[in-house]
Structure formats: structure tokens, C-alpha cells
XYZ file of C-alpha atoms in Angstrom:
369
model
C 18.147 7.887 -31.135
C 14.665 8.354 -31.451
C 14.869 11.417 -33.560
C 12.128 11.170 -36.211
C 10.729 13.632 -39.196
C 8.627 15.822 -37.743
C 6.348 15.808 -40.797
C 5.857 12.027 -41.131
C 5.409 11.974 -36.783
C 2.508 14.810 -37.044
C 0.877 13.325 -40.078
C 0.499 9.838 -38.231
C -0.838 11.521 -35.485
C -3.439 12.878 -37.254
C -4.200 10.025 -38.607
C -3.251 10.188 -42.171
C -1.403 7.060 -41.354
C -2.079 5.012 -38.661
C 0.635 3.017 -35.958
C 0.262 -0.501 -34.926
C 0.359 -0.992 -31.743
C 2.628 -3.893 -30.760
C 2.331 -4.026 -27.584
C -0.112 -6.847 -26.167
C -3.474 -6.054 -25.204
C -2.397 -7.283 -20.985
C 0.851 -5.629 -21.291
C -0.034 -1.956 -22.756
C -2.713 -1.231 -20.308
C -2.638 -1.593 -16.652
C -5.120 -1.496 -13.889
C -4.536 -1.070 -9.939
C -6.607 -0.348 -6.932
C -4.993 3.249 -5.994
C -7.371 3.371 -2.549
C -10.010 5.887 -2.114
C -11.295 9.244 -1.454
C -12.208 10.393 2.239
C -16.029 9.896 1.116
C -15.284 6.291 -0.016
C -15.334 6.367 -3.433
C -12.666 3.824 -5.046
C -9.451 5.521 -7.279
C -7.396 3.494 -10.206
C -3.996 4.011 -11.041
C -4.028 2.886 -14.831
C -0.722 2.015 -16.818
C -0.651 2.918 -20.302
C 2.421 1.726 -22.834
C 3.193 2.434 -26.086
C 4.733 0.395 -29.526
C 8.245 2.673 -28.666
C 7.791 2.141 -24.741
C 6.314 5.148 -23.971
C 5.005 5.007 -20.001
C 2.187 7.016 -18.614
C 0.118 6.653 -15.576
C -3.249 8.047 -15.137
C -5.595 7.848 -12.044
C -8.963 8.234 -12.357
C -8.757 10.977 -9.414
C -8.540 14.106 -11.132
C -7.386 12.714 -14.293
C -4.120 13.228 -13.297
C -1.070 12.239 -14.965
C 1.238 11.012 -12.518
C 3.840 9.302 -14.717
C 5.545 10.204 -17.876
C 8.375 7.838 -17.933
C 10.603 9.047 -21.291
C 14.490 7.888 -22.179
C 17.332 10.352 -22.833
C 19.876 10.536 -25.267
C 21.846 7.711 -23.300
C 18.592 5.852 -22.900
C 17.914 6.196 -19.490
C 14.778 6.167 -18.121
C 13.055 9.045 -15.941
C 10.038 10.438 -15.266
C 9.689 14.109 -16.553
C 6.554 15.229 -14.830
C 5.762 16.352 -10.829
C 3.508 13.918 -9.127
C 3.280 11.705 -6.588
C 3.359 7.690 -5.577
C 0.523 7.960 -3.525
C -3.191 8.568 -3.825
C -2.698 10.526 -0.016
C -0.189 12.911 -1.391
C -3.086 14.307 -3.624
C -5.272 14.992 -0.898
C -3.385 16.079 1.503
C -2.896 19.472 -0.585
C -4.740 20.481 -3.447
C -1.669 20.853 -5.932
C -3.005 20.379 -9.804
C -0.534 18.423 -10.576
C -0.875 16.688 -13.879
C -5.024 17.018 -13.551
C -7.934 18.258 -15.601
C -8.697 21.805 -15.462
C -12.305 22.392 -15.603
C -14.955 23.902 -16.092
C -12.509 26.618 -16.827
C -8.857 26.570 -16.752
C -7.185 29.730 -15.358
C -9.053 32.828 -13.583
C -12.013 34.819 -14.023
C -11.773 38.216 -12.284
C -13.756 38.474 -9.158
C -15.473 34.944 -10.179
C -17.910 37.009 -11.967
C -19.103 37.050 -15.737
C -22.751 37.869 -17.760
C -24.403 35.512 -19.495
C -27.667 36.140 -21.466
C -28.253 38.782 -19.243
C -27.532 36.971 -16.168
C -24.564 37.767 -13.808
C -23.186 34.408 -11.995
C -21.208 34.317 -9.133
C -18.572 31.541 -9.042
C -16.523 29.856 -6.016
C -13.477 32.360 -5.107
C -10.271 30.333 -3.951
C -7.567 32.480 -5.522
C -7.577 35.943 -3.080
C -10.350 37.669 -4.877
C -11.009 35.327 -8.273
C -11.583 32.278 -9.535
C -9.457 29.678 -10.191
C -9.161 26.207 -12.127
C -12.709 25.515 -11.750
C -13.518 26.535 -8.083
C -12.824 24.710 -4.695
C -13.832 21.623 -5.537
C -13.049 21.628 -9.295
C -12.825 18.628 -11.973
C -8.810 18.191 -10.613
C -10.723 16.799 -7.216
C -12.849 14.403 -8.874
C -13.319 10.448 -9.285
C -13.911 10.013 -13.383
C -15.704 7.351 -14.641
C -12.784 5.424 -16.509
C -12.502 3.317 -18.963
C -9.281 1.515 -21.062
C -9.792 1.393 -24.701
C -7.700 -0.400 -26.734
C -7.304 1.607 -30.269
C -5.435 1.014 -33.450
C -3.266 4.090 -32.470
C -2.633 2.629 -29.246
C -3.469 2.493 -25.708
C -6.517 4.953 -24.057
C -8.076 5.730 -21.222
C -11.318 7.597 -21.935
C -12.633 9.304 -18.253
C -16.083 10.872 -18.202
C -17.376 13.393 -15.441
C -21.265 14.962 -15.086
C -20.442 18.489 -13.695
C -24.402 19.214 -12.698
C -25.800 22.349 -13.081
C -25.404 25.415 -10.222
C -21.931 23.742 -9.357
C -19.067 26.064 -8.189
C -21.768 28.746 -9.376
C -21.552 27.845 -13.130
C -24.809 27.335 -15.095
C -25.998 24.235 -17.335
C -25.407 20.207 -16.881
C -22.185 19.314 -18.600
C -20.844 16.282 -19.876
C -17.406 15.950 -20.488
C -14.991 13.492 -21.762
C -11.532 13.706 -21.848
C -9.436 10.676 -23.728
C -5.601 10.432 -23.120
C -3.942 8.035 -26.192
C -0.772 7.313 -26.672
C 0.623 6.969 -29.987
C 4.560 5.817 -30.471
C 5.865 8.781 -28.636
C 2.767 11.054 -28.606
C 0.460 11.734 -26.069
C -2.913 12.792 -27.166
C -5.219 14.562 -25.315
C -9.255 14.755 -26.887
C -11.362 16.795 -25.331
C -15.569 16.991 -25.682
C -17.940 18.213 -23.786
C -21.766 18.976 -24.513
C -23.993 21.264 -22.210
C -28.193 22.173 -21.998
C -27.545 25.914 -21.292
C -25.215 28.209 -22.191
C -21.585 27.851 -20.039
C -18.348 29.215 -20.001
C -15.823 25.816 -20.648
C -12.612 25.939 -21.136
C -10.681 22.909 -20.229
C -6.960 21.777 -20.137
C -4.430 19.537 -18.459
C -1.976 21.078 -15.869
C 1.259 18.874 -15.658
C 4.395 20.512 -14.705
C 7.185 19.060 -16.644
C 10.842 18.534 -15.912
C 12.709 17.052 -18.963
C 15.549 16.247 -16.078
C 14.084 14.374 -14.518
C 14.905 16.527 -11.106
C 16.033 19.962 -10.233
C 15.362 23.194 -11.754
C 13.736 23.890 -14.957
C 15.463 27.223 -15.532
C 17.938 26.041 -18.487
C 15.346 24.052 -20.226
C 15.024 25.942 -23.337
C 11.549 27.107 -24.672
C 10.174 28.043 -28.081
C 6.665 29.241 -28.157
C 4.825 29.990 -31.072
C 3.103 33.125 -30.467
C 3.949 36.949 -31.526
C 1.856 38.124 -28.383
C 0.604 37.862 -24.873
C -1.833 38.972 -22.822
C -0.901 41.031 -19.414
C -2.070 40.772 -16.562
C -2.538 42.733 -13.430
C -1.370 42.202 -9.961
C -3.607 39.857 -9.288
C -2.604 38.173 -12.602
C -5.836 38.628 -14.372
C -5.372 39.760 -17.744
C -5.644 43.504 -18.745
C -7.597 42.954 -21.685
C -4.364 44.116 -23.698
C -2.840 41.598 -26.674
C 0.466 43.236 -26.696
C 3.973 42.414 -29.148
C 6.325 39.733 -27.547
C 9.371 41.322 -29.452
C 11.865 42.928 -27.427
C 10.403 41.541 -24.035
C 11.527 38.917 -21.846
C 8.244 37.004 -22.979
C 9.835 36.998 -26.539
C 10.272 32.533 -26.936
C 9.542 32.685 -31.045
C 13.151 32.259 -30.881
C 14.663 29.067 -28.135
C 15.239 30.971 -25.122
C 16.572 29.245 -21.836
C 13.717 30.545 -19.262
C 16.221 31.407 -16.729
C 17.866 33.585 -19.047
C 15.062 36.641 -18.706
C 12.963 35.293 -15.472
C 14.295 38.210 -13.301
C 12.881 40.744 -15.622
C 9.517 38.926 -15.204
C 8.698 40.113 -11.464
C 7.121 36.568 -9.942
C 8.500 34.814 -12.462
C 6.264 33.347 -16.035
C 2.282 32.857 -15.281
C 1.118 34.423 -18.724
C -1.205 33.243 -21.407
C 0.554 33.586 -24.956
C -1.729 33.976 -27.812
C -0.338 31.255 -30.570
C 0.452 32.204 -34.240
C -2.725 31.136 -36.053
C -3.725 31.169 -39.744
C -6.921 29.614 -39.106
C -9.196 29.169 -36.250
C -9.144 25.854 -34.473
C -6.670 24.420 -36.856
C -3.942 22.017 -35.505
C -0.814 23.451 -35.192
C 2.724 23.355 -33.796
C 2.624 25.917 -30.133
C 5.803 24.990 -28.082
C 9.292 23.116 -27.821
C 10.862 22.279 -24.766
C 14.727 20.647 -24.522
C 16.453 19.845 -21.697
C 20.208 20.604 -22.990
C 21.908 18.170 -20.774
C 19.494 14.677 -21.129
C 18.537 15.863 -24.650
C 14.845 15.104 -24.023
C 12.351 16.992 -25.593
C 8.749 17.609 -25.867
C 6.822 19.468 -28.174
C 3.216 20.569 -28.235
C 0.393 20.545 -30.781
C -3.037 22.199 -30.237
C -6.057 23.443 -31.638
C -6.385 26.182 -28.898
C -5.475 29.252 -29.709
C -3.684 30.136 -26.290
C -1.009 28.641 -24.053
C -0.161 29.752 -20.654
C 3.414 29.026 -19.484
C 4.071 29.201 -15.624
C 7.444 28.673 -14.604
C 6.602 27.063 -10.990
C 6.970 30.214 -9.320
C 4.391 28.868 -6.575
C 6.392 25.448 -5.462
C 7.397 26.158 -2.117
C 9.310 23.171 -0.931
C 6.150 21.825 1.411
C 5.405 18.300 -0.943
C 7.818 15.917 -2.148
C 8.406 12.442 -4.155
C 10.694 10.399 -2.512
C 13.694 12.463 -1.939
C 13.104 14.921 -4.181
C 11.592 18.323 -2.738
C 9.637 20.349 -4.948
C 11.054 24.145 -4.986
C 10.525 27.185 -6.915
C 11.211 26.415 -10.436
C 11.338 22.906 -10.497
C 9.036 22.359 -12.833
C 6.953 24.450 -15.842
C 3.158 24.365 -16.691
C 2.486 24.528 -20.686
C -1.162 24.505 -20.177
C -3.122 24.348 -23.880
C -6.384 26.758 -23.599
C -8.603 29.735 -24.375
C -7.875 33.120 -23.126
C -8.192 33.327 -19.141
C -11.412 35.391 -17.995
C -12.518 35.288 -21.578
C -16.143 35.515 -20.356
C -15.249 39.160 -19.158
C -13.159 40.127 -22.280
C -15.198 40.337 -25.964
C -11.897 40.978 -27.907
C -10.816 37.529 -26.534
C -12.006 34.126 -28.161
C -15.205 33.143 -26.891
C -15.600 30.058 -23.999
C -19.598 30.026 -24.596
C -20.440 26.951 -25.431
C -24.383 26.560 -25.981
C -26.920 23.738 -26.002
C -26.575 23.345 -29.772
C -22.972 22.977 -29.991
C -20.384 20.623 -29.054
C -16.808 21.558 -27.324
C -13.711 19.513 -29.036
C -10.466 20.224 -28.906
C -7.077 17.876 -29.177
C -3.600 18.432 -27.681
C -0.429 16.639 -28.769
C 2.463 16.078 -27.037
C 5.361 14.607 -28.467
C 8.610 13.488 -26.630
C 11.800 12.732 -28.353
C 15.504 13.556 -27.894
C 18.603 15.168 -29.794
């Protein structure tokens, strides 16, 4: 068992006491050619591995996390998120599996939103909106990578330039986005700095299965939040932050998410807006078990949203080895700001501006009961 208290985990994490890292410097990070992009450009698989033998891969394509390879209560070991072997399995269709969401994770209605009095237009690739940063978002390109070996533990730090004007959104960004791993945490860091004012609002998009395989539907979920946000048919919110209690969106209390789904008509794609005492404070959002391998994973942030999507979209056309990825075979717990925030003032603000600096963290943790 790698059961552990939950206060003494989250406190290391934070770094109020710090892990060794035992594994050597050659064994706990990996590199590999991974091939490369139609225009040429060379893609990395890296390896990372933690002190409790932790396993993710990472490719500098997209920033995606392929791997998460995580024991069960009998100790075997699977890999609990969708991805693929293969650097041509990403390109062939644009999935966002396990990648970086940027400039803005989620939808903005119509691709439209003012700015200082300015009205941009952004790329449209979702029927009529915008979606996880346009049609050639950060999830499509080659980071700048580089392994970092920390007293936490293992980290690949990836840096992208996202230049002014592109997919319609204004101001030269920088951003960096630092995976760690930490005994059996992942950390996420986020920071990005701009020279005009931009809507960001980054996040990763992996879509977990604590199987291993199969469906998702009696995973159980607890989310942290006593509301959501609705959304309209074309699933951009309403504006509305309504009561969770006495819905099917109600997960303050564990919930298997095929218990309600058919109540929920196209299954879960909603952003839930987390308890918080205090703004941008770290704090617990989500638990997910898989009953029958006893893995879990649960989720720290200093976002005050999370949008849950319950793989309503997988339509059996992609694949990893011989498993075929259907409807509900896998769940998004995506870590953000409200989507089309820039079009909603009761919402938390996405501006960032010249003078400020975007920086956020993520925690995952993955044990088993």
C-alpha cells in the first residue's frame, strides 16, 4: 500500500518539507528522438521517474503527457491516461490528448471578446466558437524543452513564444510550463508574461482512466465545488453560477459518473466553480477512484474552476494497440478559469497585462485504497 496522510503528502508538496530524490540522475530522466513534425522540426519523448517509481512521459510536441504509468492495489502496473506510442498518431488527428491548452483553454463564444476598446476576432474551429487556443493552438506545437534535475525530483521545463496577432489574440507571450514529479505527485507550474493586454488561460487536457482500459463510468468522482456554470447548446456558458445540490452535477459527495450521466443530455462538458475561501489559494478540487484497481488520483489547484468532460466526443476512430477509444473511456479534469471569461464580467478575469505575471500550479496525486 501506498496509502499516505494526506496532510504530511500536501505539505511536502508545497514544499514545507522537501523529498529526496533517489533515483539516479541517468535513470530518472530519459531522452529519445520521437521523429518530427511534417515541417521538419525534431520531437522528444522524455522519461521522467520518481523516488516511489512514479512513470511519466512527456514529448515536447504539444506538451503532451503520453504516459502515466501508476500501480494498483495488487501492484500492477498500467498506464491510466489516453495517448498514443507514436509521434504519427498525434498528427494524424488533432485529439488533445494529454497537451497544453493555450492561449485559452475551453471556448469563447463566437471567438469574439473586447479588449481596451478593441474587439478581436479569434480562429473558429468549434462550429461557431473558439476552442483550446484556435487551429493551430499550443497542443500542436514543438516546445523548447529542457530536463531539470530538482531536489523534489525529476522536471521537464518546456517554453513556447506565442507571437503577437496569432490565432487572432493580441500581445507576444511567453510561457513556461514545468511538469515535476514528486514521490507520487505530479506538478504542473504554469507562467507566462505578455507586452499587451491578453486573455490567457492555460491548462493540461489528459483524459484519465484509473483502469487502465474500458469505460470510465464507475470511476467515482468528488468535486469540490457548490456550483457550475451552464451552458448553452453550443456549450458556451450562460453567464449563470447556479447550486449543484439536487442536480446530477451534484459530486461534493463521491458519485459514480455513470450513475446520473443520462440526466446530463451529451453527457459531462461543464466548468464547476471550486469551493474557495481565498483567491488563488491552493486547495484540494477533485478525487477520482477506480473501485475495482483501487487507484486514485486527486487534484490540487490554485484555479478557481475545473471542467469535467466525461469523453462524450471519443468515437472509436483512434486507438493504442488494441484498445479502441469509445465514448466514455476516459474523463478530462481540466484545472482553469471560467470558459469565455473575456465575455462574462461576473466571471474571474483571464486579462493578464504587461505589468503582471500569470502563475498558477496544479497537483496531482496518485495513490490507491
Amino acid at each position: 500500500m501506498r496509502k499516505k496522510s494526506l496532510h504530511s503528502l500536501f505539505a511536502g508538496i508545497l514544499g514545507l518539507s522537501i523529498l529526496s530524490c533517489n533515483v539516479p540522475a541517468e535513470e530518472a530522466i530519459k531522452k529519445e528522438s520521437w521523429g518530427q513534425t511534417p515541417d521538419g522540426k525534431a520531437v522528444n519523448l522524455y522519461t521522467l521517474k520518481s523516488s516511489s517509481g512514479l512513470e511519466v512521459k512527456i514529448t515536447d510536441f504539444g506538451g503532451v503527457i503520453t504516459t502515466v504509468n501508476a500501480p494498483d492495489k495488487a501492484g500492477n502496473i498500467e498506464n491510466v491516461v489516453l495517448g498514443f506510442d507514436d509521434l504519427s498518431s498525434y498528427l494524424e488527428k488533432r485529439s488533445f490528448f494529454g497537451a497544453i491548452i493555450g492561449r485559452y483553454g475551453n471556448r469563447i463564444d463566437k471567438g469574439q471578446f473586447t479588449l481596451n476598446d478593441s474587439t478581436y476576432q479569434l480562429s473558429l474551429n468549434d462550429g461557431p466558437n473558439h476552442l483550446h487556443g484556435g487551429t493551430n493552438g499550443f497542443d500542436q506545437k514543438v516546445w523548447e524543452a529542457t530536463p531539470v534535475e530538482t531536489a523534489k525530483g525529476p522536471a521537464l521545463k518546456l517554453t513556447y513564444f506565442s507571437k503577437d496577432g496569432e490565432e487572432g489574440y493580441p500581445g507576444n507571450l511567453e510561457v513556461t510550463v514545468t511538469y515535476t514529479l514528486q514521490g507520487d505527485s505530479l506538478i504542473v507550474d504554469y507562467l507566462a508574461n505578455t507586452d499587451k493586454a491578453t486573455p490567457v488561460n492555460l491548462t493540461n487536457h489528459s483524459f484519465f482512466n484509473l483502469a487502465g482500459e474500458g469505460s470510465i463510468l464507475n470511476h467515482e468522482l468528488t468535486i469540490d465545488a457548490d456550483a457550475y456554470t451552464p451552458v448553452n447548446e453550443t456549450l458556451i456558458p450562460t453567464g449563470e453560477i447556479k447550486p449543484v445540490e439536487g442536480t446530477p452535477f451534484d459530486f461534493t459527495t463521491p458519485h459514480p459518473i455513470g450513475e446520473r450521466i443520462d440526466q446530463v443530455p451529451g453527457g459531462y462538458d461543464h466548468n464547476y466553480a471550486l469551493n474557495k475561501t481565498e483567491k488563488g489559494a491552493m486547495t484540494f478540487a477533485s478525487k477520482l477512484k477506480d473501485p475495482e484497481s483501487g487507484r486514485t488520483m486527486e487534484i490540487y489547484t490554485e484555479e478557481p474552476g475545473l471542467q469535467f468532460y466525461s469523453g462524450n466526443f471519443l468515437d472509436g476512430s483512434q486507438k493504442s494497440g488494441d484498445w479502441v477509444f469509445e465514448q466514455y473511456n476516459g474523463l478530462c479534469l481540466e484545472t482553469q478559469h471560467f470558459p469565455d471569461s473575456p465575455n462574462h464580467e461576473n466571471f474571474p478575469s483571464t486579462i493578464l497585462n504587461p505589468d503582471e505575471t500569470y502563475q498558477t500550479r496544479t497537483i496531482m496525486v496518485f495513490g490507491v485504497e
